[in-house]
């Protein structure tokens, strides 16, 4: 098994719905995400997949949907009401509370399979850094 890793950075706002402490407040992170793609056999040129394909399909998705967006839990009605007053704000409605763990899992289970469907390559791990000290890992 050979694994390659593509890293992206993005900025996003969020809050953790029903958090017991300060994470219930509106704030943001300079996120770093690492996508791990693995293959048993390399292609004819010696690649798992071209890094440029990961950039286009995964980086492109991040840039379109999450970069400079507010990641809002779909059940967080107060935030949705508030954000409706700022129509130029990019909004991403998350089916899960936007913790680092849930966001990493979403990237691995939903975004990766959708974006890489026609490549024959699967993600095996996603690591999402919220800060330099805190990260979450989702694995298969
Ligand atoms: Zn946070």
Tab-separated table of N, CA and C and ligand atoms in Angstrom:
chain	number	residue	atom	x	y	z
A	1	UNK	N	0.856	-1.201	0.000
A	1	UNK	CA	0.000	0.000	0.000
A	1	UNK	C	0.890	1.248	0.000
A	2	UNK	N	0.566	2.149	-0.890
A	2	UNK	CA	1.293	3.421	-0.940
A	2	UNK	C	0.299	4.557	-0.712
A	3	UNK	N	0.712	5.513	0.078
A	3	UNK	CA	-0.179	6.622	0.446
A	3	UNK	C	0.449	7.956	0.061
A	4	UNK	N	-0.374	8.831	-0.482
A	4	UNK	CA	0.065	10.213	-0.679
A	4	UNK	C	-0.838	11.124	0.156
A	5	UNK	N	-0.307	12.288	0.457
A	5	UNK	CA	-1.043	13.221	1.311
A	5	UNK	C	-1.047	14.596	0.656
A	6	UNK	N	-2.247	15.156	0.519
A	6	UNK	CA	-2.374	16.518	-0.005
A	6	UNK	C	-2.941	17.394	1.101
A	7	UNK	N	-2.285	18.543	1.278
A	7	UNK	CA	-2.652	19.451	2.362
A	7	UNK	C	-3.270	20.709	1.768
A	8	UNK	N	-4.309	21.230	2.439
A	8	UNK	CA	-4.929	22.502	2.042
A	8	UNK	C	-5.164	23.337	3.291
A	9	UNK	N	-5.237	24.622	3.089
A	9	UNK	CA	-5.587	25.536	4.175
A	9	UNK	C	-6.839	26.302	3.778
A	10	UNK	N	-7.655	26.609	4.759
A	10	UNK	CA	-8.807	27.469	4.493
A	10	UNK	C	-9.210	28.162	5.786
A	11	UNK	N	-9.930	29.258	5.622
A	11	UNK	CA	-10.434	30.021	6.762
A	11	UNK	C	-11.944	29.841	6.801
A	12	UNK	N	-12.468	29.609	7.986
A	12	UNK	CA	-13.924	29.483	8.107
A	12	UNK	C	-14.361	29.876	9.508
A	13	UNK	N	-15.605	30.320	9.566
A	13	UNK	CA	-16.216	30.624	10.852
A	13	UNK	C	-17.117	29.476	11.275
A	14	UNK	N	-17.337	29.364	12.542
A	14	UNK	CA	-18.320	28.397	13.045
A	14	UNK	C	-18.624	28.711	14.502
A	15	UNK	N	-19.527	27.946	15.039
A	15	UNK	CA	-19.678	27.835	16.478
A	15	UNK	C	-20.168	26.422	16.746
A	16	UNK	N	-19.917	25.940	17.946
A	16	UNK	CA	-20.357	24.582	18.285
A	16	UNK	C	-21.697	24.702	18.994
A	17	UNK	N	-22.710	24.224	18.294
A	17	UNK	CA	-24.082	24.302	18.787
A	17	UNK	C	-24.198	23.569	20.120
A	18	UNK	N	-24.747	24.246	21.116
A	18	UNK	CA	-24.977	23.702	22.462
A	18	UNK	C	-23.691	23.375	23.219
A	19	UNK	N	-22.583	23.976	22.808
A	19	UNK	CA	-21.328	23.789	23.556
A	19	UNK	C	-21.483	24.373	24.961
A	20	UNK	N	-20.792	23.755	25.924
A	20	UNK	CA	-20.930	24.173	27.320
A	20	UNK	C	-20.117	25.421	27.635
A	21	UNK	N	-19.207	25.793	26.743
A	21	UNK	CA	-18.305	26.897	27.062
A	21	UNK	C	-18.154	27.878	25.915
A	22	UNK	N	-16.941	28.392	25.766
A	22	UNK	CA	-16.715	29.500	24.840
A	22	UNK	C	-16.893	29.129	23.362
A	23	UNK	N	-16.834	27.853	23.022
A	23	UNK	CA	-17.003	27.460	21.616
A	23	UNK	C	-18.444	27.624	21.122
A	24	UNK	N	-19.361	27.963	22.042
A	24	UNK	CA	-20.722	28.299	21.613
A	24	UNK	C	-20.750	29.676	20.960
A	25	UNK	N	-19.717	30.468	21.181
A	25	UNK	CA	-19.639	31.798	20.576
A	25	UNK	C	-19.136	31.722	19.143
A	26	UNK	N	-19.483	32.739	18.374
A	26	UNK	CA	-19.067	32.800	16.972
A	26	UNK	C	-17.563	33.075	16.914
A	27	UNK	N	-16.834	32.234	16.204
A	27	UNK	CA	-15.387	32.429	16.036
A	27	UNK	C	-14.967	31.693	14.772
A	28	UNK	N	-13.685	31.773	14.467
A	28	UNK	CA	-13.216	31.117	13.251
A	28	UNK	C	-11.867	30.480	13.444
A	29	UNK	N	-11.463	29.723	12.431
A	29	UNK	CA	-10.157	29.057	12.475
A	29	UNK	C	-9.470	29.190	11.121
A	30	UNK	N	-8.147	29.165	11.161
A	30	UNK	CA	-7.364	28.936	9.959
A	30	UNK	C	-7.107	27.429	9.913
A	31	UNK	N	-8.016	26.758	9.272
A	31	UNK	CA	-7.959	25.292	9.254
A	31	UNK	C	-6.855	24.804	8.320
A	32	UNK	N	-6.317	23.648	8.660
A	32	UNK	CA	-5.446	22.901	7.751
A	32	UNK	C	-6.047	21.503	7.645
A	33	UNK	N	-6.158	21.032	6.416
A	33	UNK	CA	-6.696	19.681	6.216
A	33	UNK	C	-5.690	18.867	5.407
A	34	UNK	N	-5.552	17.613	5.797
A	34	UNK	CA	-4.672	16.693	5.077
A	34	UNK	C	-5.504	15.502	4.610
A	35	UNK	N	-5.497	15.294	3.310
A	35	UNK	CA	-6.210	14.163	2.714
A	35	UNK	C	-5.201	13.061	2.389
A	36	UNK	N	-5.486	11.857	2.856
A	36	UNK	CA	-4.627	10.703	2.576
A	36	UNK	C	-5.322	9.841	1.528
A	37	UNK	N	-4.627	9.605	0.415
A	37	UNK	CA	-5.146	8.742	-0.638
A	37	UNK	C	-4.180	7.576	-0.820
A	38	UNK	N	-4.734	6.366	-0.875
A	38	UNK	CA	-3.876	5.181	-0.917
A	38	UNK	C	-4.254	4.277	-2.076
A	39	UNK	N	-3.279	3.522	-2.555
A	39	UNK	CA	-3.537	2.538	-3.598
A	39	UNK	C	-2.613	1.341	-3.398
A	40	UNK	N	-3.138	0.149	-3.726
A	40	UNK	CA	-2.291	-1.049	-3.669
A	40	UNK	C	-1.270	-1.020	-4.795
A	41	UNK	N	-1.719	-0.535	-5.962
A	41	UNK	CA	-0.820	-0.493	-7.113
A	41	UNK	C	-0.765	0.919	-7.667
A	42	UNK	N	0.407	1.303	-8.105
A	42	UNK	CA	0.587	2.629	-8.690
A	42	UNK	C	0.227	2.584	-10.169
A	43	UNK	N	-0.065	3.741	-10.737
A	43	UNK	CA	-0.373	3.779	-12.173
A	43	UNK	C	0.914	3.630	-12.993
A	44	UNK	N	0.773	3.703	-14.301
A	44	UNK	CA	1.920	3.442	-15.179
A	44	UNK	C	3.060	4.428	-14.982
A	45	UNK	N	2.730	5.611	-14.478
A	45	UNK	CA	3.773	6.621	-14.251
A	45	UNK	C	4.350	6.536	-12.842
A	46	UNK	N	3.752	5.665	-11.999
A	46	UNK	CA	4.264	5.520	-10.639
A	46	UNK	C	3.551	6.379	-9.614
A	47	UNK	N	2.256	6.634	-9.827
A	47	UNK	CA	1.488	7.490	-8.910
A	47	UNK	C	0.304	6.749	-8.314
A	48	UNK	N	-0.082	7.185	-7.097
A	48	UNK	CA	-1.391	6.795	-6.554
A	48	UNK	C	-2.450	7.500	-7.383
A	49	UNK	N	-2.300	8.819	-7.489
A	49	UNK	CA	-3.128	9.688	-8.318
A	49	UNK	C	-2.324	10.966	-8.465
A	50	UNK	N	-2.524	11.679	-9.541
A	50	UNK	CA	-1.774	12.919	-9.706
A	50	UNK	C	-2.164	13.919	-8.610
A	51	UNK	N	-1.156	14.547	-8.004
A	51	UNK	CA	-1.454	15.540	-6.963
A	51	UNK	C	-2.371	16.644	-7.494
A	52	UNK	N	-2.233	16.944	-8.790
A	52	UNK	CA	-3.066	17.984	-9.393
A	52	UNK	C	-4.539	17.627	-9.398
A	53	UNK	N	-4.838	16.338	-9.494
A	53	UNK	CA	-6.235	15.903	-9.458
A	53	UNK	C	-6.805	16.117	-8.063
A	54	UNK	N	-6.005	15.811	-7.038
A	54	UNK	CA	-6.472	16.052	-5.665
A	54	UNK	C	-6.676	17.539	-5.432
A	55	UNK	N	-5.782	18.335	-5.990
A	55	UNK	CA	-5.917	19.792	-5.838
A	55	UNK	C	-7.220	20.271	-6.460
A	56	UNK	N	-7.466	19.800	-7.675
A	56	UNK	CA	-8.667	20.243	-8.388
A	56	UNK	C	-9.944	19.755	-7.694
A	57	UNK	N	-9.987	18.477	-7.369
A	57	UNK	CA	-11.250	17.899	-6.887
A	57	UNK	C	-11.500	18.134	-5.402
A	58	UNK	N	-10.470	18.027	-4.580
A	58	UNK	CA	-10.665	18.225	-3.140
A	58	UNK	C	-10.416	19.679	-2.757
A	59	UNK	N	-9.316	20.242	-3.244
A	59	UNK	CA	-9.026	21.652	-2.967
A	59	UNK	C	-10.096	22.548	-3.565
A	60	UNK	N	-10.562	22.181	-4.746
A	60	UNK	CA	-11.610	22.970	-5.400
A	60	UNK	C	-12.895	22.949	-4.598
A	61	UNK	N	-13.205	21.801	-4.049
A	61	UNK	CA	-14.429	21.690	-3.247
A	61	UNK	C	-14.309	22.551	-1.989
A	62	UNK	N	-13.171	22.464	-1.332
A	62	UNK	CA	-12.942	23.260	-0.109
A	62	UNK	C	-13.067	24.751	-0.432
A	63	UNK	N	-12.426	25.149	-1.526
A	63	UNK	CA	-12.433	26.563	-1.887
A	63	UNK	C	-13.848	27.056	-2.188
A	64	UNK	N	-14.612	26.237	-2.863
A	64	UNK	CA	-15.967	26.628	-3.242
A	64	UNK	C	-16.930	26.630	-2.052
A	65	UNK	N	-16.807	25.635	-1.180
A	65	UNK	CA	-17.832	25.434	-0.152
A	65	UNK	C	-17.442	25.892	1.248
A	66	UNK	N	-16.186	25.809	1.622
A	66	UNK	CA	-15.822	26.062	3.010
A	66	UNK	C	-14.920	27.275	3.211
A	67	UNK	N	-14.129	27.641	2.208
A	67	UNK	CA	-13.199	28.746	2.438
A	67	UNK	C	-13.966	30.070	2.582
A	68	UNK	N	-13.672	30.796	3.648
A	68	UNK	CA	-14.364	32.043	3.968
A	68	UNK	C	-15.874	31.870	4.087
A	69	UNK	N	-16.257	30.679	4.485
A	69	UNK	CA	-17.676	30.401	4.723
A	69	UNK	C	-17.925	30.324	6.224
A	70	UNK	N	-19.200	30.340	6.568
A	70	UNK	CA	-19.593	30.027	7.937
A	70	UNK	C	-20.155	28.622	7.917
A	71	UNK	N	-19.542	27.728	8.702
A	71	UNK	CA	-19.970	26.333	8.764
A	71	UNK	C	-21.008	26.220	9.868
A	72	UNK	N	-22.256	26.075	9.455
A	72	UNK	CA	-23.374	26.182	10.391
A	72	UNK	C	-24.138	24.866	10.468
A	73	UNK	N	-24.299	24.380	11.679
A	73	UNK	CA	-25.103	23.164	11.894
A	73	UNK	C	-26.529	23.462	11.434
A	74	UNK	N	-27.093	22.576	10.643
A	74	UNK	CA	-28.420	22.854	10.078
A	74	UNK	C	-29.500	23.008	11.149
A	75	UNK	N	-29.275	22.441	12.348
A	75	UNK	CA	-30.274	22.571	13.412
A	75	UNK	C	-30.087	23.840	14.243
A	76	UNK	N	-29.039	24.609	13.919
A	76	UNK	CA	-28.733	25.827	14.679
A	76	UNK	C	-29.565	26.994	14.128
A	77	UNK	N	-30.817	26.998	14.512
A	77	UNK	CA	-31.787	27.941	13.940
A	77	UNK	C	-31.410	29.398	14.252
A	78	UNK	N	-30.889	29.641	15.459
A	78	UNK	CA	-30.513	31.022	15.817
A	78	UNK	C	-29.445	31.557	14.874
A	79	UNK	N	-28.437	30.740	14.584
A	79	UNK	CA	-27.366	31.182	13.689
A	79	UNK	C	-27.887	31.377	12.270
A	80	UNK	N	-28.733	30.493	11.836
A	80	UNK	CA	-29.269	30.599	10.472
A	80	UNK	C	-30.076	31.880	10.313
A	81	UNK	N	-30.798	32.224	11.370
A	81	UNK	CA	-31.568	33.460	11.343
A	81	UNK	C	-30.632	34.671	11.291
A	82	UNK	N	-29.608	34.609	12.110
A	82	UNK	CA	-28.618	35.699	12.166
A	82	UNK	C	-27.912	35.865	10.809
A	83	UNK	N	-27.493	34.751	10.225
A	83	UNK	CA	-26.740	34.799	8.971
A	83	UNK	C	-27.605	35.238	7.795
A	84	UNK	N	-28.885	35.043	7.924
A	84	UNK	CA	-29.793	35.466	6.853
A	84	UNK	C	-29.765	36.980	6.676
A	85	UNK	N	-29.333	37.688	7.738
A	85	UNK	CA	-29.246	39.153	7.662
A	85	UNK	C	-27.983	39.617	6.939
A	86	UNK	N	-27.101	38.679	6.599
A	86	UNK	CA	-25.850	39.010	5.907
A	86	UNK	C	-25.790	38.172	4.628
A	87	UNK	N	-26.517	38.617	3.604
A	87	UNK	CA	-26.654	37.768	2.407
A	87	UNK	C	-25.333	37.484	1.695
A	88	UNK	N	-24.340	38.371	1.844
A	88	UNK	CA	-23.071	38.119	1.164
A	88	UNK	C	-22.201	37.096	1.892
A	89	UNK	N	-22.632	36.698	3.089
A	89	UNK	CA	-21.866	35.688	3.824
A	89	UNK	C	-22.046	34.316	3.186
A	90	UNK	N	-20.940	33.679	2.842
A	90	UNK	CA	-21.019	32.316	2.339
A	90	UNK	C	-21.414	31.411	3.504
A	91	UNK	N	-22.410	30.595	3.275
A	91	UNK	CA	-22.945	29.746	4.337
A	91	UNK	C	-22.906	28.294	3.879
A	92	UNK	N	-22.379	27.436	4.735
A	92	UNK	CA	-22.429	25.998	4.448
A	92	UNK	C	-23.213	25.342	5.563
A	93	UNK	N	-24.357	24.768	5.213
A	93	UNK	CA	-25.189	24.091	6.207
A	93	UNK	C	-24.681	22.659	6.398
A	94	UNK	N	-24.200	22.394	7.607
A	94	UNK	CA	-23.635	21.082	7.918
A	94	UNK	C	-24.729	20.164	8.477
A	95	UNK	N	-24.750	18.908	8.035
A	95	UNK	CA	-25.703	17.957	8.611
A	95	UNK	C	-25.305	17.542	10.027
A	96	UNK	N	-24.130	17.970	10.458
A	96	UNK	CA	-23.598	17.631	11.787
A	96	UNK	C	-23.077	18.902	12.440
A	97	UNK	N	-22.973	18.882	13.752
A	97	UNK	CA	-22.375	20.001	14.476
A	97	UNK	C	-20.922	20.155	13.999
A	98	UNK	N	-20.484	21.365	13.665
A	98	UNK	CA	-19.175	21.513	13.001
A	98	UNK	C	-17.975	21.451	13.947
A	99	UNK	N	-17.853	20.358	14.679
A	99	UNK	CA	-16.624	20.106	15.430
A	99	UNK	C	-15.557	19.632	14.449
A	100	UNK	N	-14.312	19.670	14.873
A	100	UNK	CA	-13.226	19.174	14.015
A	100	UNK	C	-13.449	17.695	13.680
A	101	UNK	N	-13.922	16.948	14.665
A	101	UNK	CA	-14.149	15.513	14.447
A	101	UNK	C	-15.216	15.290	13.368
A	102	UNK	N	-16.333	15.990	13.508
A	102	UNK	CA	-17.413	15.815	12.536
A	102	UNK	C	-17.024	16.310	11.149
A	103	UNK	N	-16.290	17.407	11.082
A	103	UNK	CA	-15.881	17.935	9.775
A	103	UNK	C	-14.897	16.985	9.090
A	104	UNK	N	-13.979	16.423	9.846
A	104	UNK	CA	-13.030	15.456	9.270
A	104	UNK	C	-13.784	14.235	8.749
A	105	UNK	N	-14.740	13.763	9.536
A	105	UNK	CA	-15.541	12.592	9.145
A	105	UNK	C	-16.366	12.893	7.885
A	106	UNK	N	-16.912	14.107	7.813
A	106	UNK	CA	-17.694	14.515	6.640
A	106	UNK	C	-16.821	14.540	5.382
A	107	UNK	N	-15.623	15.053	5.517
A	107	UNK	CA	-14.715	15.092	4.369
A	107	UNK	C	-14.359	13.676	3.906
A	108	UNK	N	-14.136	12.788	4.857
A	108	UNK	CA	-13.756	11.416	4.509
A	108	UNK	C	-14.930	10.630	3.917
A	109	UNK	N	-16.098	10.755	4.526
A	109	UNK	CA	-17.233	9.898	4.163
A	109	UNK	C	-18.126	10.459	3.065
A	110	UNK	N	-18.172	11.775	2.934
A	110	UNK	CA	-19.103	12.378	1.963
A	110	UNK	C	-18.347	13.064	0.820
A	111	UNK	N	-17.496	14.010	1.168
A	111	UNK	CA	-16.830	14.806	0.130
A	111	UNK	C	-15.848	13.952	-0.677
A	112	UNK	N	-15.021	13.194	-0.003
A	112	UNK	CA	-14.019	12.368	-0.704
A	112	UNK	C	-14.658	11.425	-1.707
A	113	UNK	N	-15.588	10.573	-1.262
A	113	UNK	CA	-16.212	9.632	-2.215
A	113	UNK	C	-16.911	10.331	-3.379
A	114	UNK	N	-17.579	11.469	-3.104
A	114	UNK	CA	-18.246	12.189	-4.194
A	114	UNK	C	-17.242	12.779	-5.173
A	115	UNK	N	-16.238	13.410	-4.656
A	115	UNK	CA	-15.295	14.127	-5.519
A	115	UNK	C	-14.355	13.186	-6.273
A	116	UNK	N	-14.073	12.037	-5.687
A	116	UNK	CA	-13.097	11.128	-6.308
A	116	UNK	C	-13.758	9.933	-6.979
A	117	UNK	N	-15.100	10.014	-7.132
A	117	UNK	CA	-15.856	8.862	-7.634
A	117	UNK	C	-15.317	8.319	-8.951
A	118	UNK	N	-14.873	9.192	-9.854
A	118	UNK	CA	-14.447	8.718	-11.173
A	118	UNK	C	-12.935	8.474	-11.266
A	119	UNK	N	-12.256	8.491	-10.138
A	119	UNK	CA	-10.797	8.335	-10.170
A	119	UNK	C	-10.343	6.935	-9.785
A	120	UNK	N	-11.188	6.171	-9.099
A	120	UNK	CA	-10.782	4.848	-8.639
A	120	UNK	C	-9.905	4.889	-7.394
A	121	UNK	N	-9.727	6.082	-6.826
A	121	UNK	CA	-8.886	6.237	-5.634
A	121	UNK	C	-9.779	6.553	-4.446
A	122	UNK	N	-9.439	5.947	-3.307
A	122	UNK	CA	-10.204	6.200	-2.083
A	122	UNK	C	-9.349	6.883	-1.045
A	123	UNK	N	-9.990	7.760	-0.289
A	123	UNK	CA	-9.307	8.355	0.849
A	123	UNK	C	-9.291	7.348	1.992
A	124	UNK	N	-8.189	7.285	2.693
A	124	UNK	CA	-8.096	6.383	3.844
A	124	UNK	C	-8.087	7.149	5.160
A	125	UNK	N	-7.787	8.439	5.080
A	125	UNK	CA	-7.692	9.221	6.307
A	125	UNK	C	-7.840	10.699	5.969
A	126	UNK	N	-8.471	11.422	6.872
A	126	UNK	CA	-8.498	12.882	6.781
A	126	UNK	C	-8.111	13.423	8.152
A	127	UNK	N	-7.163	14.323	8.157
A	127	UNK	CA	-6.776	14.997	9.404
A	127	UNK	C	-7.135	16.463	9.253
A	128	UNK	N	-7.868	16.963	10.223
A	128	UNK	CA	-8.277	18.370	10.200
A	128	UNK	C	-7.713	19.067	11.433
A	129	UNK	N	-6.873	20.062	11.163
A	129	UNK	CA	-6.286	20.863	12.236
A	129	UNK	C	-7.141	22.103	12.436
A	130	UNK	N	-7.603	22.301	13.651
A	130	UNK	CA	-8.338	23.525	13.984
A	130	UNK	C	-7.369	24.611	14.424
A	131	UNK	N	-6.393	24.193	15.166
A	131	UNK	CA	-5.315	25.092	15.600
A	131	UNK	C	-4.021	24.296	15.488
A	132	UNK	N	-2.901	24.934	15.776
A	132	UNK	CA	-1.622	24.214	15.735
A	132	UNK	C	-1.580	23.087	16.763
A	133	UNK	N	-2.422	23.187	17.764
A	133	UNK	CA	-2.376	22.215	18.858
A	133	UNK	C	-3.483	21.171	18.829
A	134	UNK	N	-4.505	21.424	18.020
A	134	UNK	CA	-5.684	20.553	18.071
A	134	UNK	C	-6.058	20.058	16.691
A	135	UNK	N	-6.175	18.754	16.561
A	135	UNK	CA	-6.586	18.164	15.302
A	135	UNK	C	-7.486	16.977	15.554
A	136	UNK	N	-8.255	16.628	14.512
A	136	UNK	CA	-9.082	15.429	14.568
A	136	UNK	C	-8.723	14.570	13.366
A	137	UNK	N	-8.796	13.265	13.554
A	137	UNK	CA	-8.498	12.337	12.467
A	137	UNK	C	-9.685	11.417	12.245
A	138	UNK	N	-10.075	11.291	11.007
A	138	UNK	CA	-11.085	10.300	10.625
A	138	UNK	C	-10.396	9.280	9.738
A	139	UNK	N	-10.610	8.014	10.035
A	139	UNK	CA	-9.961	6.956	9.249
A	139	UNK	C	-10.966	5.888	8.856
A	140	UNK	N	-10.600	5.121	7.851
A	140	UNK	CA	-11.404	3.958	7.443
A	140	UNK	C	-10.915	2.737	8.166
B	1	LIG	ZN1	-13.831	26.468	16.847
